[in-house]
């Protein structure tokens, strides 16, 4: 109930009015049945604007810590994720990734839309990074098509670290569904899962026009910042 209230009454109309989202290819999202919405990830606002522009509910998963914060800020964060239909998942321990996939697989088996960011984290610099194979595992185990979608300018509107987004027209582009039924029964084959993931990332690269980097974004984020050089006295 809170999801639809926010989307159509309390929040959605204001977001549409102020940021005037421009959407291409929305017809590629099916009106019924399971599908995986696979998106690039530029900004915190991705999870607000993309579901807003889809008639059906898009379900994401997020770490359980987002739902257990203290004080007013913690309550507001929790209400945001609850209101956007996000499902909390315990991502601690070795089964973290599997818990997230199991949750999304249940969503798909119920005939719903599951949202996923194949890169696994926000891009640190706007480029597109290597996808993790969880999206391929979902496609193989559910048989659902994958709908690629790209946020084209949300890193300009709300760069990482910025709380208040700039007022600028949001631009989103959906691509044609990707069907991987030719790989039916091959879930768990790491070569097949990598091939599927790379195909999805290629479509995201084509749709977005962003440079692709064949390393994981998290690896780039975890690199220590270079130390400033010390001038050598003459």
mmCIF file with all atom_site columns, C-alpha atoms in Angstrom:
data_model
loop_
_atom_site.group_PDB
_atom_site.id
_atom_site.type_symbol
_atom_site.label_atom_id
_atom_site.label_alt_id
_atom_site.label_comp_id
_atom_site.label_asym_id
_atom_site.label_entity_id
_atom_site.label_seq_id
_atom_site.pdbx_PDB_ins_code
_atom_site.Cartn_x
_atom_site.Cartn_y
_atom_site.Cartn_z
_atom_site.occupancy
_atom_site.B_iso_or_equiv
_atom_site.pdbx_formal_charge
_atom_site.auth_seq_id
_atom_site.auth_comp_id
_atom_site.auth_asym_id
_atom_site.auth_atom_id
_atom_site.pdbx_PDB_model_num
ATOM 1   C CA . UNK A 1 1   ? 0.000  0.000   0.000   1.00 0.00 ? 1   UNK A CA 1
ATOM 2   C CA . UNK A 1 2   ? 2.774  2.467   0.926   1.00 0.00 ? 2   UNK A CA 1
ATOM 3   C CA . UNK A 1 3   ? 4.525  1.732   -2.382  1.00 0.00 ? 3   UNK A CA 1
ATOM 4   C CA . UNK A 1 4   ? 1.514  2.728   -4.482  1.00 0.00 ? 4   UNK A CA 1
ATOM 5   C CA . UNK A 1 5   ? 0.710  5.668   -2.208  1.00 0.00 ? 5   UNK A CA 1
ATOM 6   C CA . UNK A 1 6   ? 4.206  7.086   -2.673  1.00 0.00 ? 6   UNK A CA 1
ATOM 7   C CA . UNK A 1 7   ? 4.295  6.334   -6.393  1.00 0.00 ? 7   UNK A CA 1
ATOM 8   C CA . UNK A 1 8   ? 0.972  7.852   -7.404  1.00 0.00 ? 8   UNK A CA 1
ATOM 9   C CA . UNK A 1 9   ? -0.018 10.335  -4.687  1.00 0.00 ? 9   UNK A CA 1
ATOM 10  C CA . UNK A 1 10  ? 2.620  11.485  -2.195  1.00 0.00 ? 10  UNK A CA 1
ATOM 11  C CA . UNK A 1 11  ? 5.899  11.472  -4.119  1.00 0.00 ? 11  UNK A CA 1
ATOM 12  C CA . UNK A 1 12  ? 5.582  10.348  -7.732  1.00 0.00 ? 12  UNK A CA 1
ATOM 13  C CA . UNK A 1 13  ? 3.562  13.293  -9.102  1.00 0.00 ? 13  UNK A CA 1
ATOM 14  C CA . UNK A 1 14  ? 6.032  15.803  -7.635  1.00 0.00 ? 14  UNK A CA 1
ATOM 15  C CA . UNK A 1 15  ? 9.025  13.944  -9.073  1.00 0.00 ? 15  UNK A CA 1
ATOM 16  C CA . UNK A 1 16  ? 7.407  13.876  -12.506 1.00 0.00 ? 16  UNK A CA 1
ATOM 17  C CA . UNK A 1 17  ? 6.561  17.567  -12.321 1.00 0.00 ? 17  UNK A CA 1
ATOM 18  C CA . UNK A 1 18  ? 10.003 18.751  -11.185 1.00 0.00 ? 18  UNK A CA 1
ATOM 19  C CA . UNK A 1 19  ? 12.352 16.400  -13.067 1.00 0.00 ? 19  UNK A CA 1
ATOM 20  C CA . UNK A 1 20  ? 10.086 15.697  -16.112 1.00 0.00 ? 20  UNK A CA 1
ATOM 21  C CA . UNK A 1 21  ? 11.520 12.218  -16.863 1.00 0.00 ? 21  UNK A CA 1
ATOM 22  C CA . UNK A 1 22  ? 12.018 11.375  -20.521 1.00 0.00 ? 22  UNK A CA 1
ATOM 23  C CA . UNK A 1 23  ? 11.714 7.641   -21.139 1.00 0.00 ? 23  UNK A CA 1
ATOM 24  C CA . UNK A 1 24  ? 12.549 5.693   -24.282 1.00 0.00 ? 24  UNK A CA 1
ATOM 25  C CA . UNK A 1 25  ? 11.528 2.088   -24.950 1.00 0.00 ? 25  UNK A CA 1
ATOM 26  C CA . UNK A 1 26  ? 9.122  1.693   -22.036 1.00 0.00 ? 26  UNK A CA 1
ATOM 27  C CA . UNK A 1 27  ? 7.036  -0.604  -24.254 1.00 0.00 ? 27  UNK A CA 1
ATOM 28  C CA . UNK A 1 28  ? 9.726  -3.281  -23.827 1.00 0.00 ? 28  UNK A CA 1
ATOM 29  C CA . UNK A 1 29  ? 8.631  -3.880  -20.223 1.00 0.00 ? 29  UNK A CA 1
ATOM 30  C CA . UNK A 1 30  ? 5.944  -6.611  -20.310 1.00 0.00 ? 30  UNK A CA 1
ATOM 31  C CA . UNK A 1 31  ? 2.493  -5.861  -18.905 1.00 0.00 ? 31  UNK A CA 1
ATOM 32  C CA . UNK A 1 32  ? 2.427  -9.184  -17.058 1.00 0.00 ? 32  UNK A CA 1
ATOM 33  C CA . UNK A 1 33  ? 4.636  -12.143 -16.220 1.00 0.00 ? 33  UNK A CA 1
ATOM 34  C CA . UNK A 1 34  ? 8.148  -12.300 -14.735 1.00 0.00 ? 34  UNK A CA 1
ATOM 35  C CA . UNK A 1 35  ? 11.022 -10.235 -16.081 1.00 0.00 ? 35  UNK A CA 1
ATOM 36  C CA . UNK A 1 36  ? 14.411 -9.093  -14.830 1.00 0.00 ? 36  UNK A CA 1
ATOM 37  C CA . UNK A 1 37  ? 15.107 -5.364  -15.090 1.00 0.00 ? 37  UNK A CA 1
ATOM 38  C CA . UNK A 1 38  ? 18.902 -5.078  -15.367 1.00 0.00 ? 38  UNK A CA 1
ATOM 39  C CA . UNK A 1 39  ? 20.247 -1.556  -14.993 1.00 0.00 ? 39  UNK A CA 1
ATOM 40  C CA . UNK A 1 40  ? 23.488 0.363   -14.883 1.00 0.00 ? 40  UNK A CA 1
ATOM 41  C CA . UNK A 1 41  ? 23.992 2.134   -11.558 1.00 0.00 ? 41  UNK A CA 1
ATOM 42  C CA . UNK A 1 42  ? 25.048 5.788   -11.516 1.00 0.00 ? 42  UNK A CA 1
ATOM 43  C CA . UNK A 1 43  ? 23.250 7.290   -8.538  1.00 0.00 ? 43  UNK A CA 1
ATOM 44  C CA . UNK A 1 44  ? 21.133 6.655   -5.469  1.00 0.00 ? 44  UNK A CA 1
ATOM 45  C CA . UNK A 1 45  ? 18.285 8.183   -7.506  1.00 0.00 ? 45  UNK A CA 1
ATOM 46  C CA . UNK A 1 46  ? 18.343 5.261   -9.964  1.00 0.00 ? 46  UNK A CA 1
ATOM 47  C CA . UNK A 1 47  ? 16.152 3.286   -7.555  1.00 0.00 ? 47  UNK A CA 1
ATOM 48  C CA . UNK A 1 48  ? 13.662 6.156   -7.429  1.00 0.00 ? 48  UNK A CA 1
ATOM 49  C CA . UNK A 1 49  ? 13.208 7.277   -11.016 1.00 0.00 ? 49  UNK A CA 1
ATOM 50  C CA . UNK A 1 50  ? 13.344 3.977   -12.917 1.00 0.00 ? 50  UNK A CA 1
ATOM 51  C CA . UNK A 1 51  ? 10.590 2.208   -10.876 1.00 0.00 ? 51  UNK A CA 1
ATOM 52  C CA . UNK A 1 52  ? 8.562  5.422   -11.030 1.00 0.00 ? 52  UNK A CA 1
ATOM 53  C CA . UNK A 1 53  ? 8.437  5.160   -14.828 1.00 0.00 ? 53  UNK A CA 1
ATOM 54  C CA . UNK A 1 54  ? 7.305  1.516   -14.925 1.00 0.00 ? 54  UNK A CA 1
ATOM 55  C CA . UNK A 1 55  ? 3.591  0.770   -14.484 1.00 0.00 ? 55  UNK A CA 1
ATOM 56  C CA . UNK A 1 56  ? 4.278  -2.411  -12.545 1.00 0.00 ? 56  UNK A CA 1
ATOM 57  C CA . UNK A 1 57  ? 6.108  -2.717  -9.251  1.00 0.00 ? 57  UNK A CA 1
ATOM 58  C CA . UNK A 1 58  ? 9.847  -3.378  -9.564  1.00 0.00 ? 58  UNK A CA 1
ATOM 59  C CA . UNK A 1 59  ? 11.325 -5.202  -6.563  1.00 0.00 ? 59  UNK A CA 1
ATOM 60  C CA . UNK A 1 60  ? 14.941 -4.727  -5.541  1.00 0.00 ? 60  UNK A CA 1
ATOM 61  C CA . UNK A 1 61  ? 16.833 -6.219  -2.607  1.00 0.00 ? 61  UNK A CA 1
ATOM 62  C CA . UNK A 1 62  ? 19.054 -4.246  -0.223  1.00 0.00 ? 62  UNK A CA 1
ATOM 63  C CA . UNK A 1 63  ? 21.213 -5.030  2.761   1.00 0.00 ? 63  UNK A CA 1
ATOM 64  C CA . UNK A 1 64  ? 19.254 -5.408  5.997   1.00 0.00 ? 64  UNK A CA 1
ATOM 65  C CA . UNK A 1 65  ? 21.241 -2.607  7.677   1.00 0.00 ? 65  UNK A CA 1
ATOM 66  C CA . UNK A 1 66  ? 19.183 -0.072  5.702   1.00 0.00 ? 66  UNK A CA 1
ATOM 67  C CA . UNK A 1 67  ? 16.133 -1.186  7.665   1.00 0.00 ? 67  UNK A CA 1
ATOM 68  C CA . UNK A 1 68  ? 17.632 -1.060  11.154  1.00 0.00 ? 68  UNK A CA 1
ATOM 69  C CA . UNK A 1 69  ? 19.066 2.461   11.427  1.00 0.00 ? 69  UNK A CA 1
ATOM 70  C CA . UNK A 1 70  ? 18.557 4.513   14.585  1.00 0.00 ? 70  UNK A CA 1
ATOM 71  C CA . UNK A 1 71  ? 16.934 7.906   15.071  1.00 0.00 ? 71  UNK A CA 1
ATOM 72  C CA . UNK A 1 72  ? 15.024 10.027  12.590  1.00 0.00 ? 72  UNK A CA 1
ATOM 73  C CA . UNK A 1 73  ? 17.499 9.433   9.765   1.00 0.00 ? 73  UNK A CA 1
ATOM 74  C CA . UNK A 1 74  ? 17.322 5.663   10.255  1.00 0.00 ? 74  UNK A CA 1
ATOM 75  C CA . UNK A 1 75  ? 13.529 5.769   10.276  1.00 0.00 ? 75  UNK A CA 1
ATOM 76  C CA . UNK A 1 76  ? 13.412 7.872   7.092   1.00 0.00 ? 76  UNK A CA 1
ATOM 77  C CA . UNK A 1 77  ? 15.806 5.527   5.295   1.00 0.00 ? 77  UNK A CA 1
ATOM 78  C CA . UNK A 1 78  ? 13.767 2.511   6.382   1.00 0.00 ? 78  UNK A CA 1
ATOM 79  C CA . UNK A 1 79  ? 10.512 4.134   5.228   1.00 0.00 ? 79  UNK A CA 1
ATOM 80  C CA . UNK A 1 80  ? 12.070 4.947   1.865   1.00 0.00 ? 80  UNK A CA 1
ATOM 81  C CA . UNK A 1 81  ? 13.135 1.361   1.219   1.00 0.00 ? 81  UNK A CA 1
ATOM 82  C CA . UNK A 1 82  ? 9.861  -0.070  2.522   1.00 0.00 ? 82  UNK A CA 1
ATOM 83  C CA . UNK A 1 83  ? 7.922  2.421   0.406   1.00 0.00 ? 83  UNK A CA 1
ATOM 84  C CA . UNK A 1 84  ? 9.848  1.556   -2.747  1.00 0.00 ? 84  UNK A CA 1
ATOM 85  C CA . UNK A 1 85  ? 9.150  -2.152  -2.299  1.00 0.00 ? 85  UNK A CA 1
ATOM 86  C CA . UNK A 1 86  ? 12.740 -3.088  -1.457  1.00 0.00 ? 86  UNK A CA 1
ATOM 87  C CA . UNK A 1 87  ? 13.234 -6.400  0.353   1.00 0.00 ? 87  UNK A CA 1
ATOM 88  C CA . UNK A 1 88  ? 15.838 -6.572  3.161   1.00 0.00 ? 88  UNK A CA 1
ATOM 89  C CA . UNK A 1 89  ? 18.401 -9.339  2.869   1.00 0.00 ? 89  UNK A CA 1
ATOM 90  C CA . UNK A 1 90  ? 21.023 -10.353 5.417   1.00 0.00 ? 90  UNK A CA 1
ATOM 91  C CA . UNK A 1 91  ? 24.200 -9.904  3.413   1.00 0.00 ? 91  UNK A CA 1
ATOM 92  C CA . UNK A 1 92  ? 26.631 -10.867 6.149   1.00 0.00 ? 92  UNK A CA 1
ATOM 93  C CA . UNK A 1 93  ? 28.509 -14.126 5.942   1.00 0.00 ? 93  UNK A CA 1
ATOM 94  C CA . UNK A 1 94  ? 29.314 -16.414 3.038   1.00 0.00 ? 94  UNK A CA 1
ATOM 95  C CA . UNK A 1 95  ? 25.736 -16.890 1.833   1.00 0.00 ? 95  UNK A CA 1
ATOM 96  C CA . UNK A 1 96  ? 25.084 -13.183 1.326   1.00 0.00 ? 96  UNK A CA 1
ATOM 97  C CA . UNK A 1 97  ? 24.941 -13.224 -2.477  1.00 0.00 ? 97  UNK A CA 1
ATOM 98  C CA . UNK A 1 98  ? 22.903 -16.448 -2.527  1.00 0.00 ? 98  UNK A CA 1
ATOM 99  C CA . UNK A 1 99  ? 20.350 -14.986 -0.100  1.00 0.00 ? 99  UNK A CA 1
ATOM 100 C CA . UNK A 1 100 ? 19.817 -12.015 -2.410  1.00 0.00 ? 100 UNK A CA 1
ATOM 101 C CA . UNK A 1 101 ? 19.435 -14.278 -5.453  1.00 0.00 ? 101 UNK A CA 1
ATOM 102 C CA . UNK A 1 102 ? 17.013 -16.596 -3.655  1.00 0.00 ? 102 UNK A CA 1
ATOM 103 C CA . UNK A 1 103 ? 14.846 -13.614 -2.724  1.00 0.00 ? 103 UNK A CA 1
ATOM 104 C CA . UNK A 1 104 ? 14.774 -12.283 -6.285  1.00 0.00 ? 104 UNK A CA 1
ATOM 105 C CA . UNK A 1 105 ? 14.097 -15.756 -7.654  1.00 0.00 ? 105 UNK A CA 1
ATOM 106 C CA . UNK A 1 106 ? 11.024 -15.974 -5.413  1.00 0.00 ? 106 UNK A CA 1
ATOM 107 C CA . UNK A 1 107 ? 9.843  -12.616 -6.775  1.00 0.00 ? 107 UNK A CA 1
ATOM 108 C CA . UNK A 1 108 ? 10.186 -13.891 -10.348 1.00 0.00 ? 108 UNK A CA 1
ATOM 109 C CA . UNK A 1 109 ? 8.403  -17.171 -9.607  1.00 0.00 ? 109 UNK A CA 1
ATOM 110 C CA . UNK A 1 110 ? 5.476  -15.083 -8.365  1.00 0.00 ? 110 UNK A CA 1
ATOM 111 C CA . UNK A 1 111 ? 5.276  -13.542 -11.835 1.00 0.00 ? 111 UNK A CA 1
ATOM 112 C CA . UNK A 1 112 ? 6.673  -10.134 -10.810 1.00 0.00 ? 112 UNK A CA 1
ATOM 113 C CA . UNK A 1 113 ? 9.437  -7.791  -11.934 1.00 0.00 ? 113 UNK A CA 1
ATOM 114 C CA . UNK A 1 114 ? 12.828 -8.105  -10.227 1.00 0.00 ? 114 UNK A CA 1
ATOM 115 C CA . UNK A 1 115 ? 15.293 -5.227  -10.424 1.00 0.00 ? 115 UNK A CA 1
ATOM 116 C CA . UNK A 1 116 ? 19.040 -5.802  -10.306 1.00 0.00 ? 116 UNK A CA 1
ATOM 117 C CA . UNK A 1 117 ? 22.238 -3.819  -10.803 1.00 0.00 ? 117 UNK A CA 1
ATOM 118 C CA . UNK A 1 118 ? 24.637 -6.310  -12.421 1.00 0.00 ? 118 UNK A CA 1
ATOM 119 C CA . UNK A 1 119 ? 27.678 -4.211  -11.480 1.00 0.00 ? 119 UNK A CA 1
ATOM 120 C CA . UNK A 1 120 ? 26.794 -4.796  -7.821  1.00 0.00 ? 120 UNK A CA 1
ATOM 121 C CA . UNK A 1 121 ? 27.524 -1.208  -6.757  1.00 0.00 ? 121 UNK A CA 1
ATOM 122 C CA . UNK A 1 122 ? 27.348 2.344   -8.068  1.00 0.00 ? 122 UNK A CA 1
ATOM 123 C CA . UNK A 1 123 ? 29.870 3.297   -10.708 1.00 0.00 ? 123 UNK A CA 1
ATOM 124 C CA . UNK A 1 124 ? 32.640 5.415   -9.154  1.00 0.00 ? 124 UNK A CA 1
ATOM 125 C CA . UNK A 1 125 ? 33.128 7.520   -12.283 1.00 0.00 ? 125 UNK A CA 1
ATOM 126 C CA . UNK A 1 126 ? 30.154 7.051   -14.626 1.00 0.00 ? 126 UNK A CA 1
ATOM 127 C CA . UNK A 1 127 ? 31.770 4.292   -16.679 1.00 0.00 ? 127 UNK A CA 1
ATOM 128 C CA . UNK A 1 128 ? 30.201 0.844   -17.022 1.00 0.00 ? 128 UNK A CA 1
ATOM 129 C CA . UNK A 1 129 ? 32.006 -1.933  -15.145 1.00 0.00 ? 129 UNK A CA 1
ATOM 130 C CA . UNK A 1 130 ? 32.135 -5.722  -15.341 1.00 0.00 ? 130 UNK A CA 1
ATOM 131 C CA . UNK A 1 131 ? 28.894 -7.412  -14.369 1.00 0.00 ? 131 UNK A CA 1
ATOM 132 C CA . UNK A 1 132 ? 28.569 -10.037 -11.676 1.00 0.00 ? 132 UNK A CA 1
ATOM 133 C CA . UNK A 1 133 ? 27.038 -13.314 -12.807 1.00 0.00 ? 133 UNK A CA 1
ATOM 134 C CA . UNK A 1 134 ? 24.082 -13.257 -10.399 1.00 0.00 ? 134 UNK A CA 1
ATOM 135 C CA . UNK A 1 135 ? 21.902 -11.728 -13.119 1.00 0.00 ? 135 UNK A CA 1
ATOM 136 C CA . UNK A 1 136 ? 22.701 -14.687 -15.385 1.00 0.00 ? 136 UNK A CA 1
ATOM 137 C CA . UNK A 1 137 ? 21.881 -17.168 -12.625 1.00 0.00 ? 137 UNK A CA 1
ATOM 138 C CA . UNK A 1 138 ? 18.508 -15.452 -12.149 1.00 0.00 ? 138 UNK A CA 1
ATOM 139 C CA . UNK A 1 139 ? 17.755 -15.611 -15.867 1.00 0.00 ? 139 UNK A CA 1
ATOM 140 C CA . UNK A 1 140 ? 18.704 -19.283 -16.117 1.00 0.00 ? 140 UNK A CA 1
ATOM 141 C CA . UNK A 1 141 ? 16.861 -20.463 -13.022 1.00 0.00 ? 141 UNK A CA 1
ATOM 142 C CA . UNK A 1 142 ? 13.693 -18.431 -13.641 1.00 0.00 ? 142 UNK A CA 1
ATOM 143 C CA . UNK A 1 143 ? 13.521 -18.544 -17.434 1.00 0.00 ? 143 UNK A CA 1
ATOM 144 C CA . UNK A 1 144 ? 12.518 -14.863 -17.313 1.00 0.00 ? 144 UNK A CA 1
ATOM 145 C CA . UNK A 1 145 ? 13.644 -12.418 -20.012 1.00 0.00 ? 145 UNK A CA 1
ATOM 146 C CA . UNK A 1 146 ? 16.133 -9.703  -19.131 1.00 0.00 ? 146 UNK A CA 1
ATOM 147 C CA . UNK A 1 147 ? 15.124 -6.115  -19.906 1.00 0.00 ? 147 UNK A CA 1
ATOM 148 C CA . UNK A 1 148 ? 18.223 -3.875  -20.100 1.00 0.00 ? 148 UNK A CA 1
ATOM 149 C CA . UNK A 1 149 ? 17.732 -0.282  -18.951 1.00 0.00 ? 149 UNK A CA 1
ATOM 150 C CA . UNK A 1 150 ? 20.165 2.591   -18.623 1.00 0.00 ? 150 UNK A CA 1
ATOM 151 C CA . UNK A 1 151 ? 20.137 5.771   -16.601 1.00 0.00 ? 151 UNK A CA 1
ATOM 152 C CA . UNK A 1 152 ? 21.677 8.273   -18.992 1.00 0.00 ? 152 UNK A CA 1
ATOM 153 C CA . UNK A 1 153 ? 22.326 11.302  -16.792 1.00 0.00 ? 153 UNK A CA 1
ATOM 154 C CA . UNK A 1 154 ? 21.526 10.598  -13.147 1.00 0.00 ? 154 UNK A CA 1
ATOM 155 C CA . UNK A 1 155 ? 25.197 10.883  -12.215 1.00 0.00 ? 155 UNK A CA 1
ATOM 156 C CA . UNK A 1 156 ? 24.929 14.519  -13.312 1.00 0.00 ? 156 UNK A CA 1
ATOM 157 C CA . UNK A 1 157 ? 21.706 15.036  -11.350 1.00 0.00 ? 157 UNK A CA 1
ATOM 158 C CA . UNK A 1 158 ? 22.786 13.332  -8.130  1.00 0.00 ? 158 UNK A CA 1
ATOM 159 C CA . UNK A 1 159 ? 26.478 12.384  -8.084  1.00 0.00 ? 159 UNK A CA 1
ATOM 160 C CA . UNK A 1 160 ? 27.647 9.981   -5.355  1.00 0.00 ? 160 UNK A CA 1
ATOM 161 C CA . UNK A 1 161 ? 27.877 11.779  -2.032  1.00 0.00 ? 161 UNK A CA 1
ATOM 162 C CA . UNK A 1 162 ? 25.323 14.458  -2.918  1.00 0.00 ? 162 UNK A CA 1
ATOM 163 C CA . UNK A 1 163 ? 22.074 14.407  -0.933  1.00 0.00 ? 163 UNK A CA 1
ATOM 164 C CA . UNK A 1 164 ? 19.989 16.933  -2.864  1.00 0.00 ? 164 UNK A CA 1
ATOM 165 C CA . UNK A 1 165 ? 19.679 16.231  -6.615  1.00 0.00 ? 165 UNK A CA 1
ATOM 166 C CA . UNK A 1 166 ? 19.969 18.982  -9.216  1.00 0.00 ? 166 UNK A CA 1
ATOM 167 C CA . UNK A 1 167 ? 16.818 19.946  -11.072 1.00 0.00 ? 167 UNK A CA 1
ATOM 168 C CA . UNK A 1 168 ? 17.479 18.659  -14.570 1.00 0.00 ? 168 UNK A CA 1
ATOM 169 C CA . UNK A 1 169 ? 15.397 16.487  -16.858 1.00 0.00 ? 169 UNK A CA 1
ATOM 170 C CA . UNK A 1 170 ? 15.950 12.776  -16.145 1.00 0.00 ? 170 UNK A CA 1
ATOM 171 C CA . UNK A 1 171 ? 16.637 10.568  -19.180 1.00 0.00 ? 171 UNK A CA 1
ATOM 172 C CA . UNK A 1 172 ? 16.055 6.794   -19.082 1.00 0.00 ? 172 UNK A CA 1
ATOM 173 C CA . UNK A 1 173 ? 16.271 4.261   -21.922 1.00 0.00 ? 173 UNK A CA 1
ATOM 174 C CA . UNK A 1 174 ? 14.914 0.675   -21.995 1.00 0.00 ? 174 UNK A CA 1
ATOM 175 C CA . UNK A 1 175 ? 16.178 -1.879  -24.485 1.00 0.00 ? 175 UNK A CA 1
ATOM 176 C CA . UNK A 1 176 ? 14.538 -4.893  -26.114 1.00 0.00 ? 176 UNK A CA 1
ATOM 177 C CA . UNK A 1 177 ? 14.163 -8.053  -23.978 1.00 0.00 ? 177 UNK A CA 1
ATOM 178 C CA . UNK A 1 178 ? 17.041 -10.516 -24.003 1.00 0.00 ? 178 UNK A CA 1
ATOM 179 C CA . UNK A 1 179 ? 16.031 -14.173 -24.202 1.00 0.00 ? 179 UNK A CA 1
ATOM 180 C CA . UNK A 1 180 ? 18.439 -16.770 -22.837 1.00 0.00 ? 180 UNK A CA 1
ATOM 181 C CA . UNK A 1 181 ? 16.201 -19.831 -23.200 1.00 0.00 ? 181 UNK A CA 1
ATOM 182 C CA . UNK A 1 182 ? 18.852 -21.372 -25.472 1.00 0.00 ? 182 UNK A CA 1
ATOM 183 C CA . UNK A 1 183 ? 20.874 -21.974 -22.294 1.00 0.00 ? 183 UNK A CA 1
ATOM 184 C CA . UNK A 1 184 ? 18.042 -23.697 -20.412 1.00 0.00 ? 184 UNK A CA 1
ATOM 185 C CA . UNK A 1 185 ? 19.274 -26.218 -17.856 1.00 0.00 ? 185 UNK A CA 1
ATOM 186 C CA . UNK A 1 186 ? 22.794 -24.772 -17.750 1.00 0.00 ? 186 UNK A CA 1
ATOM 187 C CA . UNK A 1 187 ? 22.546 -22.839 -14.480 1.00 0.00 ? 187 UNK A CA 1
ATOM 188 C CA . UNK A 1 188 ? 25.747 -23.282 -12.507 1.00 0.00 ? 188 UNK A CA 1
ATOM 189 C CA . UNK A 1 189 ? 27.975 -23.458 -15.598 1.00 0.00 ? 189 UNK A CA 1
ATOM 190 C CA . UNK A 1 190 ? 30.318 -20.559 -14.914 1.00 0.00 ? 190 UNK A CA 1
ATOM 191 C CA . UNK A 1 191 ? 31.301 -20.150 -18.566 1.00 0.00 ? 191 UNK A CA 1
ATOM 192 C CA . UNK A 1 192 ? 27.670 -19.898 -19.653 1.00 0.00 ? 192 UNK A CA 1
ATOM 193 C CA . UNK A 1 193 ? 26.845 -17.518 -16.824 1.00 0.00 ? 193 UNK A CA 1
ATOM 194 C CA . UNK A 1 194 ? 29.790 -15.302 -17.730 1.00 0.00 ? 194 UNK A CA 1
ATOM 195 C CA . UNK A 1 195 ? 28.764 -15.284 -21.404 1.00 0.00 ? 195 UNK A CA 1
ATOM 196 C CA . UNK A 1 196 ? 25.199 -14.256 -20.503 1.00 0.00 ? 196 UNK A CA 1
ATOM 197 C CA . UNK A 1 197 ? 26.393 -11.555 -18.126 1.00 0.00 ? 197 UNK A CA 1
ATOM 198 C CA . UNK A 1 198 ? 28.787 -10.153 -20.715 1.00 0.00 ? 198 UNK A CA 1
ATOM 199 C CA . UNK A 1 199 ? 25.986 -10.058 -23.281 1.00 0.00 ? 199 UNK A CA 1
ATOM 200 C CA . UNK A 1 200 ? 23.814 -8.086  -20.866 1.00 0.00 ? 200 UNK A CA 1
ATOM 201 C CA . UNK A 1 201 ? 26.652 -5.662  -20.110 1.00 0.00 ? 201 UNK A CA 1
ATOM 202 C CA . UNK A 1 202 ? 27.274 -5.214  -23.842 1.00 0.00 ? 202 UNK A CA 1
ATOM 203 C CA . UNK A 1 203 ? 23.625 -4.203  -24.304 1.00 0.00 ? 203 UNK A CA 1
ATOM 204 C CA . UNK A 1 204 ? 23.915 -1.728  -21.435 1.00 0.00 ? 204 UNK A CA 1
ATOM 205 C CA . UNK A 1 205 ? 27.042 -0.298  -23.051 1.00 0.00 ? 205 UNK A CA 1
ATOM 206 C CA . UNK A 1 206 ? 25.289 0.064   -26.412 1.00 0.00 ? 206 UNK A CA 1
ATOM 207 C CA . UNK A 1 207 ? 22.196 1.663   -24.877 1.00 0.00 ? 207 UNK A CA 1
ATOM 208 C CA . UNK A 1 208 ? 24.127 4.080   -22.686 1.00 0.00 ? 208 UNK A CA 1
ATOM 209 C CA . UNK A 1 209 ? 27.066 4.984   -24.890 1.00 0.00 ? 209 UNK A CA 1
ATOM 210 C CA . UNK A 1 210 ? 29.249 4.761   -21.773 1.00 0.00 ? 210 UNK A CA 1
ATOM 211 C CA . UNK A 1 211 ? 32.784 3.423   -21.778 1.00 0.00 ? 211 UNK A CA 1
ATOM 212 C CA . UNK A 1 212 ? 33.031 -0.190  -20.583 1.00 0.00 ? 212 UNK A CA 1
ATOM 213 C CA . UNK A 1 213 ? 35.790 -1.280  -18.189 1.00 0.00 ? 213 UNK A CA 1
ATOM 214 C CA . UNK A 1 214 ? 36.366 -5.033  -17.786 1.00 0.00 ? 214 UNK A CA 1
ATOM 215 C CA . UNK A 1 215 ? 37.032 -4.987  -14.043 1.00 0.00 ? 215 UNK A CA 1
ATOM 216 C CA . UNK A 1 216 ? 34.654 -4.949  -11.075 1.00 0.00 ? 216 UNK A CA 1
ATOM 217 C CA . UNK A 1 217 ? 33.616 -1.509  -9.856  1.00 0.00 ? 217 UNK A CA 1
ATOM 218 C CA . UNK A 1 218 ? 34.081 -2.574  -6.232  1.00 0.00 ? 218 UNK A CA 1
ATOM 219 C CA . UNK A 1 219 ? 37.736 -3.299  -6.960  1.00 0.00 ? 219 UNK A CA 1
ATOM 220 C CA . UNK A 1 220 ? 38.206 0.268   -8.191  1.00 0.00 ? 220 UNK A CA 1
ATOM 221 C CA . UNK A 1 221 ? 36.434 1.664   -5.133  1.00 0.00 ? 221 UNK A CA 1
ATOM 222 C CA . UNK A 1 222 ? 38.573 -0.370  -2.739  1.00 0.00 ? 222 UNK A CA 1
ATOM 223 C CA . UNK A 1 223 ? 41.876 0.890   -4.142  1.00 0.00 ? 223 UNK A CA 1
ATOM 224 C CA . UNK A 1 224 ? 43.565 3.317   -1.736  1.00 0.00 ? 224 UNK A CA 1
ATOM 225 C CA . UNK A 1 225 ? 43.818 6.892   -2.952  1.00 0.00 ? 225 UNK A CA 1
ATOM 226 C CA . UNK A 1 226 ? 47.296 7.778   -4.179  1.00 0.00 ? 226 UNK A CA 1
ATOM 227 C CA . UNK A 1 227 ? 49.375 9.695   -1.689  1.00 0.00 ? 227 UNK A CA 1
ATOM 228 C CA . UNK A 1 228 ? 50.275 13.260  -2.668  1.00 0.00 ? 228 UNK A CA 1
ATOM 229 C CA . UNK A 1 229 ? 53.789 13.549  -3.995  1.00 0.00 ? 229 UNK A CA 1
ATOM 230 C CA . UNK A 1 230 ? 56.334 15.448  -1.936  1.00 0.00 ? 230 UNK A CA 1
ATOM 231 C CA . UNK A 1 231 ? 58.402 18.003  -3.856  1.00 0.00 ? 231 UNK A CA 1
ATOM 232 C CA . UNK A 1 232 ? 62.136 17.356  -3.738  1.00 0.00 ? 232 UNK A CA 1
ATOM 233 C CA . UNK A 1 233 ? 64.160 20.284  -2.511  1.00 0.00 ? 233 UNK A CA 1
ATOM 234 C CA . UNK A 1 234 ? 66.738 21.563  -4.935  1.00 0.00 ? 234 UNK A CA 1
#
